[in-house]
Amino acid sequence: MLRIDGVTKRFGALVAVDQLTLAVPAGAVHAFLGPNGAGKTTTIRMCLGLTVPDEGTIDALGLS
């Protein structure tokens, strides 16, 4: 299970991810699609713990 709740990430004045909320059930397959600069890589980096969100929470497999 992956749960993203109200996640925002800013880089200076640039808002890369704005109030993202998403729930992916265990065993489900999802894809991130969007144009360059839409925040896809930033979102994945936050899910992996490589980037810390400025707001909101991310829980993956019961870990925050």
PDB file of N, CA and C in Angstrom:
ATOM      1  N   MET A   1       0.838  -1.183   0.000  1.00  0.00           N
ATOM      2  CA  MET A   1       0.000   0.000   0.000  1.00  0.00           C
ATOM      3  C   MET A   1       0.877   1.238   0.000  1.00  0.00           C
ATOM      4  N   LEU A   2       0.543   2.164  -0.850  1.00  0.00           N
ATOM      5  CA  LEU A   2       1.204   3.467  -0.897  1.00  0.00           C
ATOM      6  C   LEU A   2       0.133   4.524  -0.696  1.00  0.00           C
ATOM      7  N   ARG A   3       0.352   5.390   0.280  1.00  0.00           N
ATOM      8  CA  ARG A   3      -0.611   6.464   0.543  1.00  0.00           C
ATOM      9  C   ARG A   3       0.157   7.787   0.596  1.00  0.00           C
ATOM     10  N   ILE A   4      -0.243   8.706  -0.257  1.00  0.00           N
ATOM     11  CA  ILE A   4       0.327  10.049  -0.308  1.00  0.00           C
ATOM     12  C   ILE A   4      -0.801  11.001   0.066  1.00  0.00           C
ATOM     13  N   ASP A   5      -0.568  11.837   1.066  1.00  0.00           N
ATOM     14  CA  ASP A   5      -1.648  12.693   1.558  1.00  0.00           C
ATOM     15  C   ASP A   5      -1.205  14.154   1.647  1.00  0.00           C
ATOM     16  N   GLY A   6      -1.700  14.976   0.745  1.00  0.00           N
ATOM     17  CA  GLY A   6      -1.456  16.415   0.787  1.00  0.00           C
ATOM     18  C   GLY A   6      -0.007  16.816   0.629  1.00  0.00           C
ATOM     19  N   VAL A   7       0.742  16.112  -0.211  1.00  0.00           N
ATOM     20  CA  VAL A   7       2.183  16.347  -0.339  1.00  0.00           C
ATOM     21  C   VAL A   7       2.470  17.527  -1.268  1.00  0.00           C
ATOM     22  N   THR A   8       3.324  18.410  -0.779  1.00  0.00           N
ATOM     23  CA  THR A   8       3.800  19.561  -1.547  1.00  0.00           C
ATOM     24  C   THR A   8       5.318  19.597  -1.462  1.00  0.00           C
ATOM     25  N   LYS A   9       5.965  19.918  -2.580  1.00  0.00           N
ATOM     26  CA  LYS A   9       7.415  20.105  -2.609  1.00  0.00           C
ATOM     27  C   LYS A   9       7.722  21.363  -3.402  1.00  0.00           C
ATOM     28  N   ARG A  10       8.496  22.251  -2.777  1.00  0.00           N
ATOM     29  CA  ARG A  10       8.908  23.502  -3.412  1.00  0.00           C
ATOM     30  C   ARG A  10      10.428  23.523  -3.556  1.00  0.00           C
ATOM     31  N   PHE A  11      10.879  24.142  -4.620  1.00  0.00           N
ATOM     32  CA  PHE A  11      12.295  24.433  -4.816  1.00  0.00           C
ATOM     33  C   PHE A  11      12.374  25.940  -5.007  1.00  0.00           C
ATOM     34  N   GLY A  12      12.618  26.657  -3.918  1.00  0.00           N
ATOM     35  CA  GLY A  12      12.570  28.116  -3.970  1.00  0.00           C
ATOM     36  C   GLY A  12      11.144  28.562  -4.264  1.00  0.00           C
ATOM     37  N   ALA A  13      10.976  29.390  -5.294  1.00  0.00           N
ATOM     38  CA  ALA A  13       9.641  29.870  -5.668  1.00  0.00           C
ATOM     39  C   ALA A  13       8.880  28.866  -6.534  1.00  0.00           C
ATOM     40  N   LEU A  14       9.573  27.837  -7.037  1.00  0.00           N
ATOM     41  CA  LEU A  14       8.949  26.839  -7.907  1.00  0.00           C
ATOM     42  C   LEU A  14       8.234  25.773  -7.083  1.00  0.00           C
ATOM     43  N   VAL A  15       6.958  25.569  -7.338  1.00  0.00           N
ATOM     44  CA  VAL A  15       6.198  24.494  -6.689  1.00  0.00           C
ATOM     45  C   VAL A  15       6.222  23.303  -7.639  1.00  0.00           C
ATOM     46  N   ALA A  16       6.998  22.267  -7.283  1.00  0.00           N
ATOM     47  CA  ALA A  16       7.146  21.095  -8.146  1.00  0.00           C
ATOM     48  C   ALA A  16       5.975  20.133  -7.996  1.00  0.00           C
ATOM     49  N   VAL A  17       5.481  19.967  -6.773  1.00  0.00           N
ATOM     50  CA  VAL A  17       4.335  19.100  -6.483  1.00  0.00           C
ATOM     51  C   VAL A  17       3.437  19.889  -5.535  1.00  0.00           C
ATOM     52  N   ASP A  18       2.146  19.961  -5.844  1.00  0.00           N
ATOM     53  CA  ASP A  18       1.233  20.810  -5.078  1.00  0.00           C
ATOM     54  C   ASP A  18       0.041  20.012  -4.561  1.00  0.00           C
ATOM     55  N   GLN A  19       0.039  19.729  -3.255  1.00  0.00           N
ATOM     56  CA  GLN A  19      -1.082  19.080  -2.568  1.00  0.00           C
ATOM     57  C   GLN A  19      -1.509  17.771  -3.233  1.00  0.00           C
ATOM     58  N   LEU A  20      -0.547  16.894  -3.520  1.00  0.00           N
ATOM     59  CA  LEU A  20      -0.833  15.597  -4.145  1.00  0.00           C
ATOM     60  C   LEU A  20      -1.399  14.632  -3.115  1.00  0.00           C
ATOM     61  N   THR A  21      -2.522  14.014  -3.442  1.00  0.00           N
ATOM     62  CA  THR A  21      -3.118  12.966  -2.623  1.00  0.00           C
ATOM     63  C   THR A  21      -3.380  11.776  -3.532  1.00  0.00           C
ATOM     64  N   LEU A  22      -2.923  10.584  -3.084  1.00  0.00           N
ATOM     65  CA  LEU A  22      -3.012   9.388  -3.918  1.00  0.00           C
ATOM     66  C   LEU A  22      -2.972   8.164  -3.023  1.00  0.00           C
ATOM     67  N   ALA A  23      -3.750   7.143  -3.354  1.00  0.00           N
ATOM     68  CA  ALA A  23      -3.692   5.864  -2.643  1.00  0.00           C
ATOM     69  C   ALA A  23      -3.577   4.755  -3.676  1.00  0.00           C
ATOM     70  N   VAL A  24      -2.558   3.903  -3.523  1.00  0.00           N
ATOM     71  CA  VAL A  24      -2.352   2.768  -4.414  1.00  0.00           C
ATOM     72  C   VAL A  24      -2.423   1.505  -3.563  1.00  0.00           C
ATOM     73  N   PRO A  25      -3.423   0.647  -3.783  1.00  0.00           N
ATOM     74  CA  PRO A  25      -3.553  -0.569  -2.983  1.00  0.00           C
ATOM     75  C   PRO A  25      -2.418  -1.553  -3.258  1.00  0.00           C
ATOM     76  N   ALA A  26      -2.151  -2.405  -2.297  1.00  0.00           N
ATOM     77  CA  ALA A  26      -1.130  -3.448  -2.457  1.00  0.00           C
ATOM     78  C   ALA A  26      -1.464  -4.298  -3.680  1.00  0.00           C
ATOM     79  N   GLY A  27      -0.461  -4.589  -4.489  1.00  0.00           N
ATOM     80  CA  GLY A  27      -0.627  -5.422  -5.667  1.00  0.00           C
ATOM     81  C   GLY A  27      -1.069  -4.674  -6.911  1.00  0.00           C
ATOM     82  N   ALA A  28      -1.422  -3.416  -6.775  1.00  0.00           N
ATOM     83  CA  ALA A  28      -1.861  -2.623  -7.926  1.00  0.00           C
ATOM     84  C   ALA A  28      -0.656  -2.070  -8.679  1.00  0.00           C
ATOM     85  N   VAL A  29      -0.846  -1.822  -9.955  1.00  0.00           N
ATOM     86  CA  VAL A  29       0.196  -1.231 -10.791  1.00  0.00           C
ATOM     87  C   VAL A  29      -0.329   0.105 -11.312  1.00  0.00           C
ATOM     88  N   HIS A  30       0.455   1.158 -11.127  1.00  0.00           N
ATOM     89  CA  HIS A  30       0.081   2.495 -11.597  1.00  0.00           C
ATOM     90  C   HIS A  30       1.262   3.107 -12.327  1.00  0.00           C
ATOM     91  N   ALA A  31       1.000   4.118 -13.126  1.00  0.00           N
ATOM     92  CA  ALA A  31       2.053   4.830 -13.850  1.00  0.00           C
ATOM     93  C   ALA A  31       1.880   6.330 -13.628  1.00  0.00           C
ATOM     94  N   PHE A  32       2.989   7.050 -13.626  1.00  0.00           N
ATOM     95  CA  PHE A  32       2.969   8.510 -13.571  1.00  0.00           C
ATOM     96  C   PHE A  32       3.190   9.020 -14.988  1.00  0.00           C
ATOM     97  N   LEU A  33       2.222   9.728 -15.517  1.00  0.00           N
ATOM     98  CA  LEU A  33       2.325  10.293 -16.858  1.00  0.00           C
ATOM     99  C   LEU A  33       2.147  11.799 -16.779  1.00  0.00           C
ATOM    100  N   GLY A  34       2.916  12.516 -17.577  1.00  0.00           N
ATOM    101  CA  GLY A  34       2.768  13.960 -17.622  1.00  0.00           C
ATOM    102  C   GLY A  34       3.920  14.581 -18.386  1.00  0.00           C
ATOM    103  N   PRO A  35       3.798  15.851 -18.709  1.00  0.00           N
ATOM    104  CA  PRO A  35       4.849  16.541 -19.459  1.00  0.00           C
ATOM    105  C   PRO A  35       6.091  16.781 -18.599  1.00  0.00           C
ATOM    106  N   ASN A  36       7.168  17.184 -19.265  1.00  0.00           N
ATOM    107  CA  ASN A  36       8.387  17.549 -18.550  1.00  0.00           C
ATOM    108  C   ASN A  36       8.069  18.626 -17.529  1.00  0.00           C
ATOM    109  N   GLY A  37       8.649  18.491 -16.342  1.00  0.00           N
ATOM    110  CA  GLY A  37       8.458  19.496 -15.303  1.00  0.00           C
ATOM    111  C   GLY A  37       7.171  19.358 -14.514  1.00  0.00           C
ATOM    112  N   ALA A  38       6.453  18.245 -14.701  1.00  0.00           N
ATOM    113  CA  ALA A  38       5.165  18.065 -14.017  1.00  0.00           C
ATOM    114  C   ALA A  38       5.312  17.573 -12.577  1.00  0.00           C
ATOM    115  N   GLY A  39       6.516  17.135 -12.180  1.00  0.00           N
ATOM    116  CA  GLY A  39       6.734  16.670 -10.814  1.00  0.00           C
ATOM    117  C   GLY A  39       6.782  15.159 -10.656  1.00  0.00           C
ATOM    118  N   LYS A  40       6.864  14.427 -11.759  1.00  0.00           N
ATOM    119  CA  LYS A  40       6.882  12.960 -11.696  1.00  0.00           C
ATOM    120  C   LYS A  40       8.112  12.440 -10.947  1.00  0.00           C
ATOM    121  N   THR A  41       9.280  12.881 -11.343  1.00  0.00           N
ATOM    122  CA  THR A  41      10.516  12.416 -10.705  1.00  0.00           C
ATOM    123  C   THR A  41      10.577  12.862  -9.255  1.00  0.00           C
ATOM    124  N   THR A  42      10.165  14.075  -8.973  1.00  0.00           N
ATOM    125  CA  THR A  42      10.147  14.568  -7.591  1.00  0.00           C
ATOM    126  C   THR A  42       9.236  13.706  -6.734  1.00  0.00           C
ATOM    127  N   THR A  43       8.076  13.330  -7.258  1.00  0.00           N
ATOM    128  CA  THR A  43       7.143  12.477  -6.515  1.00  0.00           C
ATOM    129  C   THR A  43       7.765  11.116  -6.224  1.00  0.00           C
ATOM    130  N   ILE A  44       8.385  10.496  -7.216  1.00  0.00           N
ATOM    131  CA  ILE A  44       9.031   9.193  -7.012  1.00  0.00           C
ATOM    132  C   ILE A  44      10.159   9.324  -5.995  1.00  0.00           C
ATOM    133  N   ARG A  45      10.966  10.379  -6.086  1.00  0.00           N
ATOM    134  CA  ARG A  45      12.058  10.585  -5.127  1.00  0.00           C
ATOM    135  C   ARG A  45      11.526  10.734  -3.704  1.00  0.00           C
ATOM    136  N   MET A  46      10.384  11.405  -3.544  1.00  0.00           N
ATOM    137  CA  MET A  46       9.791  11.536  -2.211  1.00  0.00           C
ATOM    138  C   MET A  46       9.286  10.185  -1.716  1.00  0.00           C
ATOM    139  N   CYS A  47       8.695   9.381  -2.588  1.00  0.00           N
ATOM    140  CA  CYS A  47       8.216   8.047  -2.196  1.00  0.00           C
ATOM    141  C   CYS A  47       9.371   7.151  -1.752  1.00  0.00           C
ATOM    142  N   LEU A  48      10.535   7.321  -2.364  1.00  0.00           N
ATOM    143  CA  LEU A  48      11.716   6.525  -2.025  1.00  0.00           C
ATOM    144  C   LEU A  48      12.491   7.082  -0.835  1.00  0.00           C
ATOM    145  N   GLY A  49      12.105   8.249  -0.349  1.00  0.00           N
ATOM    146  CA  GLY A  49      12.800   8.860   0.776  1.00  0.00           C
ATOM    147  C   GLY A  49      14.050   9.623   0.387  1.00  0.00           C
ATOM    148  N   LEU A  50      14.251   9.857  -0.908  1.00  0.00           N
ATOM    149  CA  LEU A  50      15.433  10.579  -1.375  1.00  0.00           C
ATOM    150  C   LEU A  50      15.246  12.093  -1.314  1.00  0.00           C
ATOM    151  N   THR A  51      14.003  12.534  -1.301  1.00  0.00           N
ATOM    152  CA  THR A  51      13.645  13.949  -1.188  1.00  0.00           C
ATOM    153  C   THR A  51      12.560  14.056  -0.128  1.00  0.00           C
ATOM    154  N   VAL A  52      12.660  15.053   0.730  1.00  0.00           N
ATOM    155  CA  VAL A  52      11.690  15.227   1.818  1.00  0.00           C
ATOM    156  C   VAL A  52      10.614  16.220   1.380  1.00  0.00           C
ATOM    157  N   PRO A  53       9.343  15.853   1.519  1.00  0.00           N
ATOM    158  CA  PRO A  53       8.284  16.805   1.166  1.00  0.00           C
ATOM    159  C   PRO A  53       8.257  17.985   2.133  1.00  0.00           C
ATOM    160  N   ASP A  54       7.840  19.147   1.641  1.00  0.00           N
ATOM    161  CA  ASP A  54       7.695  20.324   2.497  1.00  0.00           C
ATOM    162  C   ASP A  54       6.420  20.249   3.325  1.00  0.00           C
ATOM    163  N   GLU A  55       5.396  19.607   2.786  1.00  0.00           N
ATOM    164  CA  GLU A  55       4.117  19.438   3.485  1.00  0.00           C
ATOM    165  C   GLU A  55       3.574  18.054   3.162  1.00  0.00           C
ATOM    166  N   GLY A  56       2.720  17.546   4.037  1.00  0.00           N
ATOM    167  CA  GLY A  56       2.034  16.286   3.795  1.00  0.00           C
ATOM    168  C   GLY A  56       2.812  15.075   4.271  1.00  0.00           C
ATOM    169  N   THR A  57       2.218  13.900   4.040  1.00  0.00           N
ATOM    170  CA  THR A  57       2.820  12.646   4.489  1.00  0.00           C
ATOM    171  C   THR A  57       2.804  11.606   3.377  1.00  0.00           C
ATOM    172  N   ILE A  58       3.782  10.698   3.454  1.00  0.00           N
ATOM    173  CA  ILE A  58       3.860   9.565   2.540  1.00  0.00           C
ATOM    174  C   ILE A  58       4.061   8.318   3.387  1.00  0.00           C
ATOM    175  N   ASP A  59       3.174   7.339   3.216  1.00  0.00           N
ATOM    176  CA  ASP A  59       3.289   6.049   3.897  1.00  0.00           C
ATOM    177  C   ASP A  59       3.393   4.962   2.837  1.00  0.00           C
ATOM    178  N   ALA A  60       4.461   4.182   2.895  1.00  0.00           N
ATOM    179  CA  ALA A  60       4.662   3.080   1.962  1.00  0.00           C
ATOM    180  C   ALA A  60       4.904   1.814   2.770  1.00  0.00           C
ATOM    181  N   LEU A  61       4.088   0.809   2.536  1.00  0.00           N
ATOM    182  CA  LEU A  61       4.215  -0.475   3.228  1.00  0.00           C
ATOM    183  C   LEU A  61       4.175  -0.309   4.739  1.00  0.00           C
ATOM    184  N   GLY A  62       3.402   0.661   5.218  1.00  0.00           N
ATOM    185  CA  GLY A  62       3.275   0.886   6.653  1.00  0.00           C
ATOM    186  C   GLY A  62       4.386   1.717   7.259  1.00  0.00           C
ATOM    187  N   LEU A  63       5.317   2.202   6.430  1.00  0.00           N
ATOM    188  CA  LEU A  63       6.425   3.035   6.914  1.00  0.00           C
ATOM    189  C   LEU A  63       6.184   4.473   6.487  1.00  0.00           C
ATOM    190  N   SER A  64       6.473   5.422   7.381  1.00  0.00           N
ATOM    191  CA  SER A  64       6.310   6.848   7.044  1.00  0.00           C
ATOM    192  C   SER A  64       7.652   7.459   6.701  1.00  0.00           C
TER     193      SER A  64
END
